[in-house]
Short mmCIF file of C-alpha atoms in Angstrom, two decimals:
data_model
loop_
_atom_site.label_atom_id
_atom_site.label_comp_id
_atom_site.label_asym_id
_atom_site.label_seq_id
_atom_site.Cartn_x
_atom_site.Cartn_y
_atom_site.Cartn_z
CA MET A 13 97.46 150.99 79.01
CA ALA A 14 100.62 152.32 79.98
CA ILE A 15 103.44 150.32 82.82
CA GLU A 16 105.07 152.12 85.95
CA ASN A 17 107.63 150.71 88.47
CA CYS A 18 105.90 150.57 92.02
CA SER A 19 107.38 154.00 93.45
CA ARG A 20 108.23 151.15 96.75
CA CYS A 21 109.02 147.62 95.51
CA GLY A 22 109.73 148.39 92.26
CA VAL A 23 107.52 145.95 90.73
CA GLN A 24 106.16 147.05 87.16
CA LEU A 25 102.31 147.95 87.10
CA VAL A 26 99.89 147.38 84.58
CA VAL A 27 98.18 150.73 84.53
CA PRO A 28 94.61 151.53 82.78
CA GLN A 29 93.79 154.51 80.56
CA ASP A 30 93.28 157.46 82.41
CA ALA A 31 94.50 156.42 85.84
CA GLN A 32 96.43 158.96 88.28
CA THR A 33 97.04 156.48 90.70
CA ILE A 34 97.50 152.34 90.97
CA ARG A 35 97.93 150.48 93.91
CA CYS A 36 100.88 147.84 94.05
CA ALA A 37 99.64 144.02 94.33
CA VAL A 38 102.62 142.67 96.10
CA CYS A 39 103.30 145.75 98.27
CA GLN A 40 100.04 147.78 98.47
CA ALA A 41 102.17 151.20 97.82
CA ILE A 42 99.80 153.73 96.36
CA THR A 43 102.24 155.21 93.23
CA ARG A 44 100.57 158.29 90.98
CA VAL A 45 100.70 157.47 87.64
CA HIS A 46 103.06 160.02 85.49
CA SER A 47 101.92 159.42 81.86
CA TYR A 48 98.56 160.45 82.87
CA TYR A 49 100.24 164.58 82.86
CA PRO A 50 100.65 165.48 79.09
CA LEU A 51 104.00 166.46 80.26
CA ALA A 52 105.06 163.66 80.76
CA GLN A 53 103.51 162.17 77.97
CA ALA A 54 105.24 164.61 75.41
CA ARG A 55 108.70 164.58 77.25
CA GLU A 56 108.25 160.78 77.01
CA SER A 57 107.46 160.64 73.53
CA ALA A 58 110.46 163.38 73.00
CA THR A 59 112.52 160.92 74.78
CA ARG A 60 112.10 157.80 72.68
CA PHE A 61 112.21 160.25 69.32
CA THR A 62 115.32 161.21 70.30
CA SER A 63 117.07 157.94 71.34
CA GLY A 64 115.95 156.47 68.07
CA LEU A 65 117.06 158.99 66.49
CA ILE A 66 120.33 158.62 68.10
CA SER A 67 120.57 155.05 67.52
CA MET A 68 120.05 155.28 63.98
CA VAL A 69 122.87 158.00 63.47
CA SER A 70 125.38 155.45 66.00
CA SER A 71 124.73 152.82 63.67
CA ASN A 72 125.51 154.82 60.10
CA ILE A 73 128.76 156.15 61.36
CA SER A 74 129.55 152.75 63.07
CA GLY A 75 128.87 151.20 59.21
CA MET A 76 131.33 154.14 57.78
CA THR A 77 133.65 154.33 60.22
CA GLY A 78 133.98 150.84 61.06
CA SER A 79 133.91 151.78 65.02
CA VAL A 80 131.12 153.65 67.05
CA SER A 81 131.12 156.63 69.44
CA SER A 82 128.15 156.94 71.06
CA SER A 83 127.46 158.83 74.99
CA SER A 84 124.46 159.84 76.99
CA TYR A 85 123.28 163.24 77.79
CA PRO A 86 121.45 164.58 80.40
CA VAL A 87 117.41 164.41 79.70
CA PRO A 88 115.46 165.28 82.66
CA GLY A 89 112.06 163.53 83.36
CA TYR A 90 109.10 163.84 84.79
CA GLY A 91 108.92 163.68 88.71
CA GLY A 92 113.21 163.16 89.09
CA TYR A 93 113.80 160.86 86.72
CA TYR A 94 116.57 161.39 84.31
CA ALA A 95 118.00 159.38 81.18
CA GLN A 96 121.46 159.99 81.54
CA PRO A 97 124.46 157.70 82.70
CA PRO A 98 125.61 157.84 86.73
CA ILE A 99 128.32 160.32 87.63
CA ARG A 100 131.16 157.21 87.88
CA PRO A 101 131.27 153.92 85.57
CA VAL A 102 129.13 151.14 86.33
CA LEU A 103 130.85 148.84 88.03
CA GLN A 104 129.53 145.46 89.20
CA LEU A 105 129.87 145.88 93.68
CA PRO A 106 132.16 143.21 95.19
CA LEU A 107 130.12 141.44 98.24
CA PRO A 108 131.42 139.69 100.94
CA SER A 109 130.87 136.00 101.45
CA MET A 110 128.06 136.22 104.23
CA HIS A 111 129.93 135.55 107.31
CA GLY A 112 129.51 133.63 110.88
CA ARG A 113 126.84 135.18 113.08
CA LYS A 114 127.56 139.18 112.47
CA ARG A 115 127.40 141.18 109.55
CA ALA A 116 127.89 144.96 108.44
CA LEU A 117 127.28 147.78 105.80
CA LEU A 118 128.89 150.86 105.88
CA CYS A 119 128.53 154.07 104.02
CA GLY A 120 130.35 156.74 104.22
CA VAL A 121 129.41 159.96 101.63
CA SER A 122 131.05 162.69 101.63
CA TYR A 123 130.12 164.52 97.42
CA ARG A 124 133.87 165.23 96.91
CA GLY A 125 133.86 168.20 95.02
CA LYS A 126 130.28 169.33 95.73
CA SER A 127 129.20 172.74 97.56
CA TYR A 128 127.39 170.35 99.89
CA LYS A 129 130.17 168.51 100.23
CA ILE A 130 131.10 166.92 103.75
CA LYS A 131 134.09 166.19 105.20
CA GLY A 132 133.84 163.63 108.38
CA SER A 133 131.84 160.84 106.55
CA ILE A 134 134.01 158.99 105.77
CA ASN A 135 136.52 159.21 108.58
CA ASP A 136 132.73 158.31 110.89
CA VAL A 137 132.92 154.59 109.01
CA LYS A 138 136.30 154.23 109.40
CA CYS A 139 135.72 154.66 113.14
CA MET A 140 133.24 152.39 113.16
CA ARG A 141 134.40 149.69 111.39
CA TYR A 142 137.76 149.94 113.77
CA PHE A 143 135.23 149.85 116.71
CA LEU A 144 133.19 147.09 115.29
CA VAL A 145 135.88 144.71 114.86
CA GLU A 146 137.63 145.74 117.82
CA LYS A 147 134.95 145.92 120.38
CA PHE A 148 132.40 143.55 119.34
CA GLY A 149 134.53 141.11 117.45
CA PHE A 150 132.83 141.54 114.02
CA PRO A 151 134.74 139.71 111.45
CA ASN A 152 136.92 141.73 108.99
CA ASP A 153 135.25 139.94 106.03
CA SER A 154 132.27 140.06 107.17
CA ILE A 155 132.07 143.86 106.83
CA LEU A 156 131.51 145.82 103.38
CA MET A 157 131.97 149.34 103.28
CA LEU A 158 131.19 152.38 101.17
CA THR A 159 132.82 155.15 100.00
CA ASP A 160 133.60 157.51 97.59
CA GLU A 161 137.45 157.76 98.56
CA THR A 162 139.17 154.90 97.11
CA ASN A 163 137.96 151.31 95.50
CA PRO A 164 135.83 152.10 92.09
CA LEU A 165 134.12 149.02 93.08
CA LYS A 166 133.08 150.57 96.08
CA ILE A 167 131.37 154.06 95.76
CA PRO A 168 128.54 154.61 97.64
CA THR A 169 125.87 154.92 94.16
CA LYS A 170 121.95 154.41 94.74
CA GLU A 171 122.24 151.29 92.99
CA ASN A 172 125.52 149.81 95.30
CA ILE A 173 123.72 150.55 98.45
CA ARG A 174 120.45 149.26 97.49
CA LEU A 175 122.50 145.96 96.44
CA ALA A 176 124.53 146.36 99.90
CA LEU A 177 120.90 146.38 101.88
CA ARG A 178 120.20 143.20 100.08
CA TRP A 179 123.33 141.43 100.90
CA LEU A 180 123.10 142.77 104.56
CA VAL A 181 120.07 140.67 105.35
CA GLN A 182 120.61 138.23 102.74
CA GLY A 183 119.74 134.42 104.41
CA CYS A 184 119.84 135.66 108.04
CA GLN A 185 119.05 133.84 110.75
CA PRO A 186 118.24 133.41 114.11
CA GLY A 187 121.04 135.14 115.97
CA ASP A 188 122.83 137.69 113.90
CA SER A 189 123.47 140.40 114.59
CA LEU A 190 123.43 143.44 111.89
CA VAL A 191 124.50 146.86 111.62
CA PHE A 192 123.61 149.74 109.39
CA HIS A 193 125.81 152.82 109.76
CA PHE A 194 124.99 155.52 107.56
CA SER A 195 127.23 159.36 107.73
CA GLY A 196 126.21 161.17 104.95
CA HIS A 197 122.88 164.02 103.71
CA GLY A 198 119.67 163.20 104.80
CA SER A 199 116.92 164.36 102.85
CA LYS A 200 112.45 165.05 102.48
CA GLN A 201 110.43 164.59 100.40
CA LEU A 202 106.26 165.24 100.50
CA ASP A 203 104.44 161.54 101.76
CA TYR A 204 102.77 160.49 98.76
CA ASP A 205 102.22 156.40 100.28
CA MET A 206 100.10 158.77 103.34
CA ASP A 207 101.91 156.31 105.69
CA GLU A 208 103.62 158.81 107.51
CA VAL A 209 102.65 160.93 110.55
CA ASP A 210 103.98 163.79 109.38
CA GLY A 211 103.71 163.98 105.66
CA PHE A 212 106.57 163.45 104.73
CA ASP A 213 108.94 160.44 103.39
CA GLU A 214 112.67 160.22 105.16
CA THR A 215 115.34 159.79 102.78
CA LEU A 216 119.34 159.36 102.48
CA CYS A 217 121.18 160.86 100.02
CA PRO A 218 123.86 158.51 97.84
CA LEU A 219 126.90 160.37 95.90
CA ASP A 220 124.34 159.96 92.64
CA TYR A 221 121.04 161.38 94.33
CA GLU A 222 120.85 164.41 91.67
CA THR A 223 120.80 161.92 88.46
CA ARG A 224 118.92 158.87 90.03
CA GLY A 225 117.57 160.22 92.67
CA MET A 226 117.08 159.60 96.86
CA ILE A 227 116.49 156.05 98.88
CA VAL A 228 113.32 156.72 100.48
CA ASP A 229 112.66 155.00 103.99
CA ASP A 230 110.08 152.81 102.80
CA GLU A 231 112.32 150.84 100.28
CA ILE A 232 114.75 151.25 103.72
CA ASN A 233 112.35 149.43 105.63
CA ALA A 234 110.50 146.95 102.89
CA THR A 235 114.49 145.92 102.40
CA ILE A 236 116.26 145.47 105.47
CA VAL A 237 113.46 145.30 108.34
CA ARG A 238 110.65 143.74 106.74
CA PRO A 239 112.62 140.49 106.15
CA LEU A 240 114.16 140.23 109.60
CA PRO A 241 113.15 136.64 111.11
CA GLN A 242 112.32 136.07 114.14
CA GLY A 243 115.70 136.07 116.77
CA ALA A 244 118.07 138.75 114.44
CA THR A 245 118.79 142.12 115.61
CA LEU A 246 119.40 144.79 113.33
CA HIS A 247 121.13 148.11 114.76
CA ALA A 248 121.26 151.13 112.08
CA ILE A 249 123.61 154.04 112.94
CA ILE A 250 122.30 157.20 110.99
CA ASP A 251 124.32 160.26 111.06
CA ALA A 252 122.52 162.37 108.23
CA CYS A 253 119.78 165.18 108.32
CA TYR A 254 115.74 164.49 109.45
CA SER A 255 116.59 160.42 109.90
CA GLN A 256 114.59 160.05 112.77
CA THR A 257 112.10 157.99 111.39
CA VAL A 258 114.33 156.69 108.18
CA LEU A 259 113.68 153.21 108.57
CA ASP A 260 110.38 153.56 109.17
CA LEU A 261 109.83 151.82 112.39
CA PRO A 262 106.55 151.68 113.85
CA PHE A 263 107.81 153.18 117.05
CA VAL A 264 109.80 156.74 118.01
CA CYS A 265 111.03 157.15 121.99
CA ARG A 266 110.80 160.52 122.59
CA MET A 267 113.19 161.15 125.86
CA ASN A 268 112.98 164.79 127.52
CA ARG A 269 116.32 166.22 129.42
CA GLU A 270 115.94 164.31 132.66
CA GLY A 271 115.66 161.33 130.83
CA TYR A 272 112.05 160.34 131.68
CA TYR A 273 110.75 158.99 127.90
CA THR A 274 107.62 157.68 126.42
CA TRP A 275 107.08 155.74 122.91
CA GLU A 276 105.47 157.22 120.67
CA ASP A 277 103.38 155.25 118.40
CA GLN A 278 103.80 155.68 114.25
CA THR A 279 102.11 152.24 113.18
CA ARG A 280 100.47 153.63 109.89
CA SER A 281 98.76 150.73 107.41
CA PRO A 282 100.78 148.97 105.87
CA TYR A 283 102.90 147.29 108.62
CA LYS A 284 106.26 148.13 108.73
CA GLY A 285 107.34 145.69 111.83
CA THR A 286 110.11 143.07 111.34
CA SER A 287 108.65 139.15 110.25
CA GLY A 288 109.67 138.59 114.15
CA GLY A 289 112.83 139.87 114.91
CA LEU A 290 114.39 142.75 116.72
CA ALA A 291 115.60 146.26 114.74
CA PHE A 292 116.82 149.98 115.67
CA CYS A 293 117.18 152.84 114.97
CA ILE A 294 119.83 155.35 116.49
CA SER A 295 119.68 158.52 114.59
CA ALA A 296 121.63 161.82 114.30
CA CYS A 297 117.96 164.04 115.28
CA ASP A 298 114.47 164.46 114.67
CA ASP A 299 112.58 164.45 111.69
CA ASN A 300 112.51 168.15 111.48
CA GLN A 301 116.36 168.50 112.55
CA THR A 302 119.38 168.85 111.03
CA SER A 303 122.71 167.58 111.85
CA VAL A 304 126.69 168.87 112.29
CA ASP A 305 129.79 167.66 110.31
CA THR A 306 132.43 168.73 113.43
CA THR A 307 136.02 168.69 114.51
CA ALA A 308 134.35 169.52 118.10
CA LEU A 309 134.05 166.50 118.88
CA ALA A 310 137.49 164.69 117.58
CA GLY A 311 140.28 167.51 117.32
CA ASN A 312 141.49 168.13 113.82
CA ALA A 313 139.55 165.60 112.15
CA SER A 314 135.76 165.91 111.49
CA THR A 315 133.66 163.69 112.06
CA GLY A 316 130.05 163.25 112.26
CA ALA A 317 128.52 164.18 116.06
CA LEU A 318 126.41 160.98 116.03
CA THR A 319 128.73 158.48 115.23
CA TYR A 320 131.43 160.24 118.20
CA CYS A 321 129.58 160.27 120.96
CA PHE A 322 128.08 156.82 119.80
CA ILE A 323 131.08 155.73 120.06
CA GLN A 324 132.30 157.23 123.40
CA ALA A 325 129.31 156.27 125.01
CA VAL A 326 129.70 152.65 124.25
CA GLN A 327 133.12 152.55 124.65
CA ASN A 328 133.09 154.56 128.03
CA GLU A 329 130.35 152.37 130.22
CA PRO A 330 130.35 148.66 128.99
CA GLY A 331 127.00 146.55 129.17
CA LEU A 332 125.14 149.90 129.20
CA THR A 333 121.40 149.72 128.10
CA TYR A 334 119.85 151.37 125.69
CA GLY A 335 118.52 154.26 128.14
CA ARG A 336 122.12 155.06 129.65
CA LEU A 337 123.26 154.85 125.98
CA LEU A 338 120.90 157.73 125.04
CA ASN A 339 121.33 159.96 127.83
CA SER A 340 125.41 159.56 127.72
CA MET A 341 125.44 160.55 124.11
CA ARG A 342 123.92 163.44 124.46
CA GLN A 343 126.03 164.71 127.38
CA VAL A 344 128.95 164.40 124.66
CA ILE A 345 127.15 167.07 122.51
CA ARG A 346 126.51 169.05 125.27
CA GLY A 347 129.60 168.63 126.78
CA ALA A 348 131.61 169.82 123.60
CA LYS A 349 130.33 172.91 124.76
CA THR A 350 132.62 173.03 127.42
CA GLY A 351 134.60 170.79 126.42
CA GLY A 352 134.38 169.05 129.23
CA LEU A 353 134.35 165.30 127.66
CA ARG A 354 137.45 163.16 126.58
CA LEU A 355 137.21 160.34 125.08
CA ASN A 356 140.26 157.22 126.50
CA GLY A 357 141.18 153.88 125.09
CA PRO A 358 142.15 152.60 121.48
CA ILE A 359 140.30 154.68 119.68
CA ALA A 360 141.37 157.94 120.70
CA ALA A 361 144.67 157.08 119.05
CA LEU A 362 142.49 156.46 115.71
CA VAL A 363 141.00 159.86 115.25
CA ASN A 364 142.85 162.38 117.53
CA LYS A 365 140.72 163.20 120.30
CA ALA A 366 140.49 167.13 121.38
CA LEU A 367 138.11 168.15 122.68
CA PHE A 368 137.10 172.01 122.58
CA ASN A 369 134.24 174.85 122.22
CA THR A 370 131.74 174.71 119.35
CA GLU A 371 127.44 174.97 119.15
CA ILE A 372 125.99 171.68 118.60
CA THR A 373 122.44 171.23 118.76
CA GLN A 374 121.20 168.45 117.75
CA GLU A 375 119.55 165.00 120.39
CA PRO A 376 120.30 161.80 119.12
CA GLN A 377 117.35 159.79 118.77
CA LEU A 378 115.93 156.24 119.18
CA SER A 379 113.17 154.28 116.99
CA SER A 380 112.20 150.72 117.36
CA SER A 381 110.02 147.34 116.14
CA GLU A 382 108.44 147.39 119.44
CA THR A 383 108.30 148.97 123.11
CA PHE A 384 110.57 148.54 126.04
CA ASP A 385 111.74 149.46 129.09
CA ILE A 386 115.23 151.24 127.83
CA TYR A 387 116.33 151.48 131.47
CA ALA A 388 116.40 147.29 131.61
CA LYS A 389 116.98 146.34 128.52
CA GLN A 390 120.94 146.22 127.86
CA PHE A 391 122.60 147.20 124.37
CA ILE A 392 124.63 144.76 122.42
CA LEU A 393 125.63 144.03 119.19
#
């Protein structure tokens, strides 16, 4: 017998001998058994032996010198698992108290020092925080912001983002309005659960994704979508590549350039909807597109195209519908090519809005836990 962690909910599963896959009794996800493969078994044995040897040597050194000096080195494991420390110290994430009817989680990952660093992601979450407080009355102490810029206790590691997602929905009640904003890299990987129409799981890349792995859409759905109760609303604004179905919501809105739309049913087994609440995801692009980090929409300040055009659309047209929101956001992006659109109002002072020519091809997308008339339903946070 062997032990495996469920690929979706993390529950430990007892694996029968020679089994290649196993279905979780809790969430019904199918997990590939890593220990089935001889190479994985050899690696696991070697890792256990090495760990024991290091522990024994450290103990002996401690006895001789009265101190212990130890370090962990990368040990690659099968399927992207690593036995090594995170790139930052492991610290306890200080979570705000649950406050009132509005709550927001804002994650901006810049990947500083990496070849794939992003310049605009921290600007994005700063703008979004300001916007939520000033425009929609979110209390400052009900907003949790994770960035790799300042406070080492609030860096967007995989574990911190997971904890923050659980905080976002903890104790959620009817009438609550929740916002999840992510600005950073997105990616995709092969879908082994057979619950994706295109055969790929969409993912978000935390700061330490190279060593700790990405956050998969299945987990995001199980954490913040499935528990959403009747009367509660979740809006996710995802400024990342391959992000249209990163919440795994059942329905995707397909809109053409003239504004005509249809709802596409993404429903597969198991059920990926809410527990009665409403969930919406406004994403930077389709699952097969990449998003941009640009100065074209904010003068000299880099911002994500989605974040910028979302703020401008909502600010410039109070009481707009979801249909108008999508159309307005797309017009902002298209208008950046000619410099014909400018942002007015208090948010302008925050990010120095001055448009000029660029080439931006992404199209903001909408997905939802249920279908509705997007030109009749008002957008409210």
